[in-house]
Short mmCIF file of C-alpha atoms in Angstrom, two decimals:
data_model
loop_
_atom_site.label_atom_id
_atom_site.label_comp_id
_atom_site.label_asym_id
_atom_site.label_seq_id
_atom_site.Cartn_x
_atom_site.Cartn_y
_atom_site.Cartn_z
CA UNK A 166 25.29 -4.45 -12.10
CA UNK A 167 22.88 -6.09 -14.41
CA UNK A 168 25.17 -7.62 -16.94
CA UNK A 169 25.48 -11.02 -15.39
CA UNK A 170 21.85 -11.89 -14.92
CA UNK A 171 20.21 -14.23 -17.31
CA UNK A 172 16.67 -13.60 -16.32
CA UNK A 173 14.40 -11.56 -18.51
CA UNK A 174 13.72 -8.34 -16.81
CA UNK A 175 10.42 -6.78 -16.15
CA UNK A 176 9.62 -4.02 -18.57
CA UNK A 177 9.66 -1.34 -15.94
CA UNK A 178 13.12 -2.25 -14.77
CA UNK A 179 14.61 -1.91 -18.20
CA UNK A 180 13.92 1.77 -18.23
CA UNK A 181 15.73 2.18 -14.92
CA UNK A 182 18.68 0.22 -16.17
CA UNK A 183 18.76 2.35 -19.27
CA UNK A 184 18.84 5.48 -17.24
CA UNK A 185 21.57 4.27 -14.95
CA UNK A 186 23.70 3.05 -17.80
CA UNK A 187 23.27 6.27 -19.61
CA UNK A 188 24.42 8.17 -16.59
CA UNK A 189 27.51 6.06 -16.38
CA UNK A 190 28.47 6.09 -20.01
CA UNK A 191 26.82 9.24 -21.06
CA UNK A 192 27.57 11.77 -23.66
CA UNK A 193 25.12 14.61 -23.57
CA UNK A 194 23.65 13.95 -26.97
CA UNK A 195 22.22 10.54 -26.19
CA UNK A 196 20.04 11.42 -23.26
CA UNK A 197 16.76 9.55 -22.76
CA UNK A 198 13.84 11.23 -24.40
CA UNK A 199 11.36 9.70 -22.01
CA UNK A 200 10.67 12.82 -20.11
CA UNK A 201 10.50 16.45 -21.04
CA UNK A 202 13.78 18.24 -20.71
CA UNK A 203 14.36 18.53 -17.05
CA UNK A 204 17.45 18.33 -14.92
CA UNK A 205 18.28 14.76 -13.98
CA UNK A 206 17.69 13.53 -10.50
CA UNK A 207 21.32 12.57 -10.15
CA UNK A 208 23.35 15.41 -11.45
CA UNK A 209 26.71 13.88 -12.17
CA UNK A 210 28.73 16.26 -14.26
CA UNK A 211 30.33 13.47 -16.19
CA UNK A 212 30.60 14.94 -19.57
CA UNK A 213 32.59 17.11 -21.80
CA UNK A 214 35.17 19.69 -21.07
CA UNK A 215 33.39 22.30 -23.14
CA UNK A 216 32.20 24.30 -20.11
CA UNK A 217 35.74 24.66 -18.99
CA UNK A 218 37.02 25.68 -22.37
CA UNK A 219 34.38 28.32 -22.74
CA UNK A 220 35.02 29.83 -19.38
CA UNK A 221 38.73 29.92 -19.92
CA UNK A 222 38.36 32.09 -22.97
CA UNK A 223 38.02 35.42 -21.12
CA UNK A 224 41.31 34.71 -19.40
CA UNK A 225 43.90 33.89 -21.99
CA UNK A 226 46.54 35.11 -19.56
CA UNK A 227 46.79 31.90 -17.48
CA UNK A 228 49.57 29.86 -18.99
CA UNK A 229 48.77 27.11 -21.39
CA UNK A 230 50.13 24.56 -18.98
CA UNK A 231 47.53 25.31 -16.36
CA UNK A 232 44.83 25.17 -18.99
CA UNK A 233 46.03 21.80 -20.15
CA UNK A 234 46.36 20.64 -16.58
CA UNK A 235 42.81 21.43 -15.86
CA UNK A 236 41.27 19.21 -18.46
CA UNK A 237 42.43 15.83 -17.08
CA UNK A 238 41.39 16.77 -13.57
CA UNK A 239 38.07 15.38 -12.38
CA UNK A 240 35.36 17.79 -13.25
CA UNK A 241 34.20 18.45 -9.69
CA UNK A 242 37.54 19.74 -8.45
CA UNK A 243 38.34 21.71 -11.54
CA UNK A 244 35.06 23.54 -11.41
CA UNK A 245 36.15 25.07 -8.16
CA UNK A 246 39.63 25.94 -9.40
CA UNK A 247 38.45 27.77 -12.50
CA UNK A 248 38.79 31.47 -12.80
CA UNK A 249 35.39 33.01 -12.26
CA UNK A 250 33.38 31.80 -15.20
CA UNK A 251 30.74 33.88 -16.85
CA UNK A 252 27.40 33.29 -15.13
CA UNK A 253 25.66 30.15 -16.28
CA UNK A 254 22.75 32.12 -17.54
CA UNK A 255 24.71 33.00 -20.62
CA UNK A 256 24.46 29.41 -21.73
CA UNK A 257 20.90 28.73 -20.80
CA UNK A 258 19.03 26.48 -23.13
CA UNK A 259 21.59 24.12 -24.52
CA UNK A 260 22.84 22.78 -21.21
CA UNK A 261 19.44 22.11 -19.83
CA UNK A 262 18.19 20.38 -22.92
CA UNK A 263 21.25 18.18 -23.00
CA UNK A 264 20.09 16.90 -19.64
CA UNK A 265 23.44 16.70 -18.04
CA UNK A 266 24.28 20.32 -17.54
CA UNK A 267 25.97 21.56 -14.42
CA UNK A 268 23.85 21.67 -11.28
CA UNK A 269 23.94 25.43 -10.68
CA UNK A 270 21.50 25.86 -13.54
CA UNK A 271 18.58 24.58 -11.50
CA UNK A 272 19.71 26.38 -8.40
CA UNK A 273 19.83 29.74 -10.09
CA UNK A 274 16.81 29.48 -12.29
CA UNK A 275 13.80 31.48 -11.33
CA UNK A 276 11.40 29.80 -8.94
CA UNK A 277 8.65 30.12 -11.48
CA UNK A 278 10.61 27.89 -13.85
CA UNK A 279 10.93 25.17 -11.26
CA UNK A 280 7.29 25.38 -10.34
CA UNK A 281 6.26 25.41 -13.96
CA UNK A 282 8.34 22.35 -14.68
CA UNK A 283 6.88 20.43 -11.77
CA UNK A 284 3.38 21.47 -12.68
CA UNK A 285 3.82 20.34 -16.24
CA UNK A 286 5.10 17.01 -15.01
CA UNK A 287 2.07 16.64 -12.79
CA UNK A 288 -0.23 17.43 -15.67
CA UNK A 289 1.47 15.02 -18.03
CA UNK A 290 1.43 12.24 -15.45
CA UNK A 291 -2.21 12.92 -14.82
CA UNK A 292 -3.00 12.67 -18.47
CA UNK A 293 -1.12 9.40 -18.68
CA UNK A 294 -2.82 7.79 -15.76
CA UNK A 295 -6.31 9.04 -15.53
CA UNK A 296 -7.32 9.65 -19.10
CA UNK A 297 -7.57 7.07 -21.87
CA UNK A 298 -4.18 6.58 -23.32
CA UNK A 299 -2.75 3.71 -25.37
CA UNK A 300 0.16 3.23 -22.99
CA UNK A 301 -1.87 2.70 -19.87
CA UNK A 302 -1.53 -1.01 -19.77
CA UNK A 303 2.20 -1.03 -19.46
CA UNK A 304 3.50 0.09 -16.09
CA UNK A 305 6.90 0.61 -17.59
CA UNK A 306 5.73 3.29 -19.92
CA UNK A 307 2.72 4.67 -18.17
CA UNK A 308 4.31 6.43 -15.27
CA UNK A 309 7.99 6.45 -16.00
CA UNK A 310 8.50 9.91 -14.72
CA UNK A 311 6.64 9.44 -11.48
CA UNK A 312 6.70 12.11 -8.89
CA UNK A 313 5.12 12.53 -5.49
CA UNK A 314 4.04 16.17 -5.72
CA UNK A 315 0.91 15.32 -7.62
CA UNK A 316 -0.30 12.70 -5.16
CA UNK A 317 0.51 15.02 -2.30
CA UNK A 318 -1.60 17.78 -3.74
CA UNK A 319 -4.49 15.49 -4.47
CA UNK A 320 -4.51 13.90 -1.03
CA UNK A 321 -4.31 17.21 0.78
CA UNK A 322 -6.94 18.70 -1.48
CA UNK A 323 -9.29 15.82 -0.80
CA UNK A 324 -8.72 16.11 2.92
CA UNK A 325 -9.34 19.83 2.83
CA UNK A 326 -12.48 19.48 0.75
CA UNK A 327 -13.91 16.90 3.10
CA UNK A 328 -12.96 19.04 6.03
CA UNK A 329 -14.70 22.07 4.55
CA UNK A 330 -17.79 20.04 3.83
CA UNK A 331 -18.05 18.81 7.38
CA UNK A 332 -20.05 20.83 9.81
CA UNK A 333 -18.60 19.40 12.97
CA UNK A 334 -15.24 17.90 13.90
CA UNK A 335 -13.54 19.35 10.89
CA UNK A 336 -10.03 18.59 11.99
CA UNK A 337 -10.85 15.01 12.82
CA UNK A 338 -12.36 14.57 9.37
CA UNK A 339 -9.21 15.90 7.76
CA UNK A 340 -7.08 13.64 9.92
CA UNK A 341 -9.13 10.58 9.06
CA UNK A 342 -9.13 11.31 5.35
CA UNK A 343 -5.43 12.06 5.18
CA UNK A 344 -4.44 9.06 7.28
CA UNK A 345 -6.72 6.79 5.30
CA UNK A 346 -5.31 7.88 1.98
CA UNK A 347 -1.65 8.11 2.87
CA UNK A 348 -1.47 4.96 4.95
CA UNK A 349 -3.76 3.26 2.48
CA UNK A 350 -1.44 3.92 -0.43
CA UNK A 351 1.53 2.54 1.48
CA UNK A 352 -0.38 -0.50 2.68
CA UNK A 353 -1.75 -1.24 -0.76
CA UNK A 354 1.72 -1.15 -2.22
CA UNK A 355 3.03 -3.40 0.51
CA UNK A 356 0.13 -5.73 -0.13
CA UNK A 357 1.14 -6.15 -3.74
CA UNK A 358 4.76 -6.67 -2.79
CA UNK A 359 3.84 -9.26 -0.20
CA UNK A 360 1.69 -11.14 -2.65
CA UNK A 361 4.76 -11.56 -4.76
CA UNK A 362 4.06 -8.85 -7.25
CA UNK A 363 6.47 -6.70 -9.16
CA UNK A 364 6.11 -3.02 -8.64
CA UNK A 365 8.36 -0.22 -7.70
CA UNK A 366 7.31 1.18 -4.36
CA UNK A 367 7.24 4.88 -5.09
CA UNK A 368 5.89 4.44 -8.56
CA UNK A 369 2.93 2.66 -7.07
CA UNK A 370 2.42 5.32 -4.42
CA UNK A 371 2.52 7.88 -7.16
CA UNK A 372 0.00 6.03 -9.25
CA UNK A 373 -2.45 5.54 -6.41
CA UNK A 374 -2.20 9.22 -5.65
CA UNK A 375 -2.87 10.25 -9.20
CA UNK A 376 -5.88 7.97 -9.40
CA UNK A 377 -7.46 10.05 -6.67
CA UNK A 378 -7.97 12.91 -9.07
CA UNK A 379 -11.51 11.87 -10.10
CA UNK A 380 -12.51 11.57 -6.45
CA UNK A 381 -11.12 15.06 -5.88
CA UNK A 382 -13.37 16.38 -8.61
CA UNK A 383 -16.29 14.49 -7.12
CA UNK A 384 -15.60 15.83 -3.64
CA UNK A 385 -15.48 19.36 -4.98
CA UNK A 386 -18.82 18.95 -6.70
CA UNK A 387 -20.34 17.42 -3.59
CA UNK A 388 -19.08 20.25 -1.47
CA UNK A 389 -20.65 22.83 -3.71
CA UNK A 390 -24.02 21.15 -4.04
CA UNK A 391 -25.36 19.33 -1.04
CA UNK A 392 -28.02 17.07 -2.52
CA UNK A 393 -27.91 13.41 -1.55
CA UNK A 394 -28.97 11.94 -4.86
CA UNK A 395 -26.54 14.09 -6.77
CA UNK A 396 -23.79 13.12 -4.37
CA UNK A 397 -24.47 9.44 -4.83
CA UNK A 398 -24.45 9.70 -8.58
CA UNK A 399 -21.30 11.81 -8.69
CA UNK A 400 -19.48 9.55 -6.26
CA UNK A 401 -20.44 6.42 -8.15
CA UNK A 402 -19.21 7.87 -11.42
CA UNK A 403 -15.93 9.16 -10.02
CA UNK A 404 -15.39 5.95 -8.06
CA UNK A 405 -15.75 3.93 -11.22
CA UNK A 406 -13.36 6.28 -12.98
CA UNK A 407 -10.74 6.00 -10.24
CA UNK A 408 -10.99 2.24 -10.19
CA UNK A 409 -10.70 2.10 -13.94
CA UNK A 410 -7.57 4.21 -13.75
CA UNK A 411 -5.91 2.08 -11.11
CA UNK A 412 -6.97 -1.30 -12.45
CA UNK A 413 -4.45 -2.00 -15.22
CA UNK A 414 -1.47 -1.07 -13.15
CA UNK A 415 -2.42 -3.14 -10.16
CA UNK A 416 -3.63 -6.15 -12.05
CA UNK A 417 -0.57 -6.41 -14.20
CA UNK A 418 1.71 -6.28 -11.21
CA UNK A 419 0.74 -9.62 -9.69
CA UNK A 420 0.27 -13.20 -10.68
CA UNK A 421 -3.11 -13.54 -12.44
CA UNK A 422 -4.26 -16.06 -9.84
CA UNK A 423 -3.94 -13.37 -7.21
CA UNK A 424 -5.34 -10.49 -9.16
CA UNK A 425 -8.48 -10.23 -7.08
CA UNK A 426 -6.44 -10.28 -3.88
CA UNK A 427 -4.46 -7.28 -5.07
CA UNK A 428 -7.41 -5.38 -6.47
CA UNK A 429 -9.87 -5.80 -3.65
CA UNK A 430 -8.02 -3.53 -1.20
CA UNK A 431 -7.78 -0.81 -3.83
CA UNK A 432 -11.50 -1.06 -4.33
CA UNK A 433 -12.05 -1.01 -0.59
CA UNK A 434 -10.03 2.15 -0.16
CA UNK A 435 -11.81 3.99 -2.93
CA UNK A 436 -15.20 2.87 -1.69
CA UNK A 437 -14.43 4.07 1.81
CA UNK A 438 -13.28 7.44 0.48
CA UNK A 439 -16.38 7.61 -1.66
CA UNK A 440 -18.51 6.86 1.34
CA UNK A 441 -16.80 9.59 3.30
CA UNK A 442 -17.57 12.01 0.49
CA UNK A 443 -21.23 11.10 0.47
CA UNK A 444 -21.61 10.92 4.18
CA UNK A 445 -19.88 14.08 5.27
CA UNK A 446 -22.45 16.81 5.40
CA UNK B 237 13.70 -19.61 -12.11
CA UNK B 238 11.68 -22.60 -13.07
CA UNK B 239 8.95 -21.16 -10.94
CA UNK B 240 6.46 -18.83 -12.46
CA UNK B 241 8.16 -15.53 -12.44
CA UNK B 242 5.70 -13.95 -10.09
CA UNK B 243 6.55 -15.72 -6.88
CA UNK B 244 9.39 -15.24 -4.53
CA UNK B 245 11.03 -12.35 -6.20
CA UNK B 246 12.70 -10.19 -3.59
CA UNK B 247 11.98 -6.95 -5.28
CA UNK B 248 11.79 -4.91 -2.22
CA UNK B 249 15.09 -5.05 -0.45
CA UNK B 250 16.05 -1.80 -1.99
CA UNK B 251 12.93 0.16 -2.41
CA UNK B 252 12.59 1.39 -5.93
CA UNK B 253 15.35 -0.84 -7.18
CA UNK B 254 15.49 -3.04 -10.20
CA UNK B 255 14.49 -6.67 -9.58
CA UNK B 256 17.46 -8.18 -11.29
CA UNK B 257 18.06 -11.32 -9.27
CA UNK B 258 15.82 -14.17 -8.32
CA UNK B 259 16.62 -16.21 -5.24
CA UNK B 260 15.29 -19.69 -4.77
CA UNK B 261 14.20 -19.16 -1.22
CA UNK B 262 10.58 -20.22 -1.59
CA UNK B 263 10.99 -23.89 -1.05
CA UNK B 264 13.46 -23.62 1.74
CA UNK B 265 11.51 -21.03 3.66
CA UNK B 266 8.47 -23.24 3.60
CA UNK B 267 10.43 -25.87 5.43
CA UNK B 268 11.41 -23.41 8.07
CA UNK B 269 7.92 -22.11 8.51
CA UNK B 270 6.51 -25.56 9.05
CA UNK B 271 8.69 -26.26 12.06
CA UNK B 272 6.43 -25.39 14.94
CA UNK B 273 5.65 -22.35 12.87
CA UNK B 274 6.79 -19.74 15.29
CA UNK B 275 6.87 -16.38 13.84
CA UNK B 276 10.51 -15.81 13.39
CA UNK B 277 10.91 -13.41 10.53
CA UNK B 278 14.23 -14.94 9.63
CA UNK B 279 12.89 -16.17 6.38
CA UNK B 280 16.53 -16.19 5.55
CA UNK B 281 17.68 -18.78 7.96
CA UNK B 282 17.45 -21.20 5.13
CA UNK B 283 19.61 -24.06 4.16
CA UNK B 284 21.81 -23.42 1.24
CA UNK B 285 20.34 -20.28 -0.18
CA UNK B 286 22.29 -19.54 -3.31
CA UNK B 287 24.32 -16.46 -2.73
CA UNK B 288 24.33 -13.65 -5.12
CA UNK B 289 26.72 -10.81 -5.30
CA UNK B 290 24.37 -7.93 -5.62
CA UNK B 291 21.78 -8.35 -2.87
CA UNK B 292 22.92 -9.53 0.51
CA UNK B 293 20.50 -11.84 2.24
CA UNK B 294 20.48 -11.28 5.98
CA UNK B 295 20.87 -14.66 7.56
CA UNK B 296 19.04 -14.94 10.84
CA UNK B 297 19.56 -11.41 11.97
CA UNK B 298 17.49 -8.40 12.77
CA UNK B 299 17.54 -7.01 9.29
CA UNK B 300 15.08 -9.61 8.14
CA UNK B 301 12.57 -8.00 10.44
CA UNK B 302 12.38 -4.90 8.32
CA UNK B 303 12.50 -6.49 4.91
CA UNK B 304 9.28 -7.11 3.07
CA UNK B 305 10.32 -10.35 1.49
CA UNK B 306 10.75 -12.09 4.79
CA UNK B 307 7.02 -11.73 5.30
CA UNK B 308 5.85 -12.71 1.88
CA UNK B 309 5.79 -16.34 2.93
CA UNK B 310 2.70 -15.50 4.94
CA UNK B 311 0.90 -14.12 1.93
CA UNK B 312 1.49 -17.01 -0.38
CA UNK B 313 -2.15 -17.66 -1.19
CA UNK B 314 -4.21 -17.45 -4.30
CA UNK B 315 -7.67 -16.02 -4.68
CA UNK B 316 -9.38 -19.38 -4.60
CA UNK B 317 -7.59 -20.41 -1.43
CA UNK B 318 -8.71 -17.25 0.30
CA UNK B 319 -12.28 -17.74 -0.87
CA UNK B 320 -12.29 -21.32 0.37
CA UNK B 321 -11.04 -20.29 3.77
CA UNK B 322 -13.57 -17.49 3.94
CA UNK B 323 -16.46 -19.79 3.18
CA UNK B 324 -15.28 -22.38 5.65
CA UNK B 325 -15.08 -19.70 8.32
CA UNK B 326 -18.80 -19.14 8.01
CA UNK B 327 -19.42 -22.70 9.08
CA UNK B 328 -19.54 -22.70 12.87
CA UNK B 329 -19.35 -26.43 13.49
CA UNK B 330 -16.60 -27.51 11.15
CA UNK B 331 -13.78 -27.67 13.66
CA UNK B 332 -11.19 -28.42 11.00
CA UNK B 333 -10.00 -24.97 10.09
CA UNK B 334 -6.55 -25.51 11.48
CA UNK B 335 -5.99 -28.56 9.37
CA UNK B 336 -6.98 -26.57 6.33
CA UNK B 337 -4.49 -23.84 6.99
CA UNK B 338 -1.78 -25.97 8.47
CA UNK B 339 0.48 -26.03 5.46
CA UNK B 340 0.10 -22.44 4.50
CA UNK B 341 -1.34 -20.06 7.07
CA UNK B 342 -1.86 -16.62 5.69
CA UNK B 343 -2.08 -13.19 7.20
CA UNK B 344 -3.90 -11.74 4.22
CA UNK B 345 -7.24 -12.77 5.69
CA UNK B 346 -6.51 -11.22 9.05
CA UNK B 347 -5.45 -7.87 7.67
CA UNK B 348 -8.09 -7.35 5.05
CA UNK B 349 -11.02 -8.87 6.85
CA UNK B 350 -10.38 -6.72 9.88
CA UNK B 351 -9.88 -3.64 7.71
CA UNK B 352 -13.12 -4.34 5.88
CA UNK B 353 -14.86 -4.82 9.19
CA UNK B 354 -13.56 -1.49 10.48
CA UNK B 355 -14.82 0.31 7.45
CA UNK B 356 -18.16 -1.49 7.42
CA UNK B 357 -18.74 -0.80 11.10
CA UNK B 358 -17.94 2.87 10.75
CA UNK B 359 -20.12 3.40 7.71
CA UNK B 360 -23.02 1.06 8.30
CA UNK B 361 -23.01 1.94 11.97
CA UNK B 362 -23.60 5.55 11.18
CA UNK B 363 -26.34 4.64 8.76
CA UNK B 364 -27.99 2.30 11.22
CA UNK B 365 -27.88 4.80 14.06
CA UNK B 366 -29.49 7.34 11.81
CA UNK B 367 -32.21 4.90 10.76
CA UNK B 368 -32.88 3.97 14.36
CA UNK B 369 -33.26 7.59 15.37
CA UNK B 370 -35.47 8.25 12.41
CA UNK B 371 -37.58 5.30 13.35
CA UNK B 372 -37.97 6.76 16.79
CA UNK B 373 -38.58 10.38 15.89
CA UNK B 374 -38.75 11.30 12.26
CA UNK B 375 -37.18 14.70 12.62
CA UNK B 376 -33.55 13.76 13.07
CA UNK B 377 -31.19 14.79 10.35
CA UNK B 378 -28.23 12.89 9.08
CA UNK B 379 -25.01 13.51 10.89
CA UNK B 380 -21.86 11.56 10.30
CA UNK B 381 -19.93 10.80 13.41
CA UNK B 382 -16.40 10.32 12.26
CA UNK B 383 -15.26 9.05 15.64
CA UNK B 384 -16.88 5.74 14.73
CA UNK B 385 -13.95 5.19 12.40
CA UNK B 386 -11.53 5.75 15.23
CA UNK B 387 -13.30 3.49 17.70
CA UNK B 388 -13.82 0.79 15.11
CA UNK B 389 -10.15 0.76 14.16
CA UNK B 390 -8.90 0.58 17.72
CA UNK B 391 -11.34 -2.06 18.85
CA UNK B 392 -11.21 -4.39 15.87
CA UNK B 393 -7.51 -4.21 15.25
CA UNK B 394 -6.86 -4.41 18.96
CA UNK B 395 -9.00 -7.49 19.36
CA UNK B 396 -7.72 -9.25 16.29
CA UNK B 397 -4.08 -8.68 17.16
CA UNK B 398 -3.98 -8.90 20.92
CA UNK B 399 -6.20 -11.90 21.62
CA UNK B 400 -4.23 -14.38 19.50
CA UNK B 401 -0.97 -13.10 20.98
CA UNK B 402 -2.35 -13.60 24.47
CA UNK B 403 -3.47 -17.11 23.62
CA UNK B 404 -0.14 -17.90 22.04
CA UNK B 405 1.81 -16.92 25.11
CA UNK B 406 -0.63 -18.54 27.46
CA UNK B 407 -0.69 -21.83 25.63
CA UNK B 408 3.07 -21.88 25.34
CA UNK B 409 3.24 -21.32 29.06
CA UNK B 410 0.86 -24.20 29.65
CA UNK B 411 3.03 -26.41 27.48
CA UNK B 412 0.57 -26.98 24.72
CA UNK B 413 1.52 -26.40 21.11
CA UNK B 414 0.84 -22.98 19.79
CA UNK B 415 1.51 -21.15 16.58
CA UNK B 416 1.03 -17.44 16.44
CA UNK B 417 0.50 -17.21 12.70
CA UNK B 418 -2.17 -19.88 12.75
CA UNK B 419 -3.92 -18.21 15.63
CA UNK B 420 -3.88 -14.87 13.86
CA UNK B 421 -5.17 -16.54 10.72
CA UNK B 422 -8.02 -18.26 12.52
CA UNK B 423 -9.14 -15.28 14.54
CA UNK B 424 -8.91 -13.09 11.46
CA UNK B 425 -11.19 -15.33 9.47
CA UNK B 426 -13.57 -15.62 12.39
CA UNK B 427 -14.34 -11.93 12.07
CA UNK B 428 -15.73 -12.35 8.60
CA UNK B 429 -19.18 -13.26 9.81
CA UNK B 430 -19.50 -9.91 11.52
CA UNK B 431 -19.18 -8.16 8.20
CA UNK B 432 -22.33 -9.84 6.99
CA UNK B 433 -24.15 -9.36 10.23
CA UNK B 434 -23.41 -5.64 10.18
CA UNK B 435 -25.44 -5.29 7.04
CA UNK B 436 -28.25 -7.25 8.61
CA UNK B 437 -28.16 -4.98 11.64
CA UNK B 438 -29.41 -2.14 9.49
CA UNK B 439 -32.92 -3.26 10.21
CA UNK B 440 -34.15 -0.69 12.70
CA UNK B 441 -36.08 -3.06 14.94
CA UNK B 442 -34.26 -3.32 18.24
CA UNK B 443 -35.44 -6.78 19.16
CA UNK B 444 -34.45 -8.18 15.79
CA UNK B 445 -31.06 -6.59 16.10
CA UNK B 446 -30.38 -8.35 19.35
CA UNK B 447 -31.43 -11.66 17.87
CA UNK B 448 -29.10 -11.18 14.94
CA UNK B 449 -26.27 -10.15 17.22
CA UNK B 450 -26.74 -13.17 19.38
CA UNK B 451 -26.91 -15.57 16.49
CA UNK B 452 -23.82 -14.30 14.75
CA UNK B 453 -21.95 -13.99 18.02
CA UNK B 454 -22.68 -17.58 18.88
CA UNK B 455 -21.76 -18.75 15.40
CA UNK B 456 -18.46 -16.94 15.40
CA UNK B 457 -17.64 -17.94 18.95
CA UNK B 458 -18.35 -21.58 18.31
CA UNK B 459 -16.15 -21.42 15.23
CA UNK B 460 -13.31 -20.13 17.37
CA UNK B 461 -13.92 -22.48 20.25
CA UNK B 462 -14.33 -25.68 18.27
CA UNK B 463 -11.26 -25.00 16.18
CA UNK B 464 -9.24 -24.14 19.22
CA UNK B 465 -10.34 -27.31 20.92
CA UNK B 466 -9.40 -29.47 17.98
CA UNK B 467 -6.03 -27.75 17.83
CA UNK B 468 -5.12 -27.99 21.48
CA UNK B 469 -6.11 -31.62 22.00
CA UNK B 470 -5.94 -31.32 25.72
CA UNK B 471 -8.79 -31.59 28.15
CA UNK B 472 -7.42 -29.53 30.94
CA UNK B 473 -7.54 -26.36 28.94
CA UNK B 474 -11.27 -26.19 28.51
CA UNK B 475 -11.34 -23.03 30.57
CA UNK B 476 -9.35 -21.22 27.92
CA UNK B 477 -11.64 -22.48 25.23
CA UNK B 478 -14.63 -21.20 27.10
CA UNK B 479 -12.83 -17.91 27.55
CA UNK B 480 -12.32 -17.65 23.80
CA UNK B 481 -16.01 -18.33 23.29
CA UNK B 482 -16.99 -15.66 25.75
CA UNK B 483 -14.58 -13.13 24.30
CA UNK B 484 -15.98 -13.53 20.84
CA UNK B 485 -19.53 -13.11 22.09
CA UNK B 486 -18.34 -10.08 24.01
CA UNK B 487 -17.03 -8.60 20.81
CA UNK B 488 -20.34 -9.15 19.08
CA UNK B 489 -22.25 -7.49 21.89
CA UNK B 490 -19.82 -4.58 21.95
CA UNK B 491 -20.26 -4.05 18.24
CA UNK B 492 -23.99 -3.99 18.59
CA UNK B 493 -24.01 -1.74 21.62
CA UNK B 494 -21.55 0.82 20.36
CA UNK B 495 -22.13 1.07 16.65
CA UNK B 496 -25.76 0.11 16.30
CA UNK B 497 -27.25 1.66 19.40
#
């Protein structure tokens, strides 16, 4: 796919190409270390025949010919023709850390494991984006393992907090906040793309969602303590924090002559959310 | 590829995909856009676009409608160009706005000026209503009416989108030249003066508010009318120009009456 181009790639695209190439040519040992051990998004069971050999051990009775026939078959069909293998839980840790283990492992793991894995990804992404971190400037490294759960939680939490703070028209407040944030993230990303910038759509949505975290904290504080001066101070501080978090990503995505054009809408969105936080009583 | 690497890269055909190929469509699409400038999103009906194997360019078909890169020709402006246009929109008697934007009309101004205006109206309107009530009787407490946001969005976006479309169709019907993108651009920039006037309307003196409304309404309306007249170049359409003038003043009065009561 990418072998014939002669154009230097953007840094963020190289990581995607690496991942795709690794999936195509992979052996389990050379998996990307970029993210904590988690099942891959595309679970192609491309690799070794070791699962099949292990599961054939309890049944030495099937003739050698069928055993040898099974190895050249494509993995997907042979997995269904195997004699009932021992449950995957007997080989827990090594398959998942290799990154290309068979899919049933994530289907049969306890729900708490899945939730814990997603939560830890949210926390690590949050730390990357919102807190000072030497890799912030580079969009390729900063949010490589983007996800949309974190932004979803933050947007809903902000909407709920504003809705709780309001004394009248609670549902309309939630609707306005949610629509503003969700549509705003999409429109901001489209704005950068239309200005000729280079970003990946969902990575940008993810980043804008994570940058809402300081405003969430601010909204929570404002809900608990209803003093106007305090609200203004808190909102100003958290607004500055959110803008600081979003700035490097957005400004590096476009042509420097258009930086202000890309950044102004981000600022506008955060200011309007900040105003909502102050104004809702 | 000899361009700076930030322009014209169709990164968004496949959302989330790797921008591996650059297509030299910038120069050719500009030619297309300059022909009467009607808003056909076939940014791909270009002459001799180099073909590439990986990404298929839709040539003059409906798929261009949904692809982001077919619209990026309308956002091909830099910060200084936008600032220049903004400042020239504050000048009510210039009459040369269309010649300024002729080569490169942009929709960035329309979208973000109207969005800013919506937000400013909703927020400052609430503040101003509160100040006015406090001025009248000092016992009112702050209450944020979130329906201002809703009304502001519908009215401003509705006005900014519908009026240029109506003028486009009407002028085409009358046989005069018309370009939808340029109309959208002009009307979008004409709203910028209302942003500044909204802040001025915070002053809780009713008489002063009406003066400010009238002044900014007239300024904005004359901007629209003079530019329209210089664009149309036809004397028998003065009724439409007067209609544009009146509509803009109507918008100003509506803003004052609804948000700053």
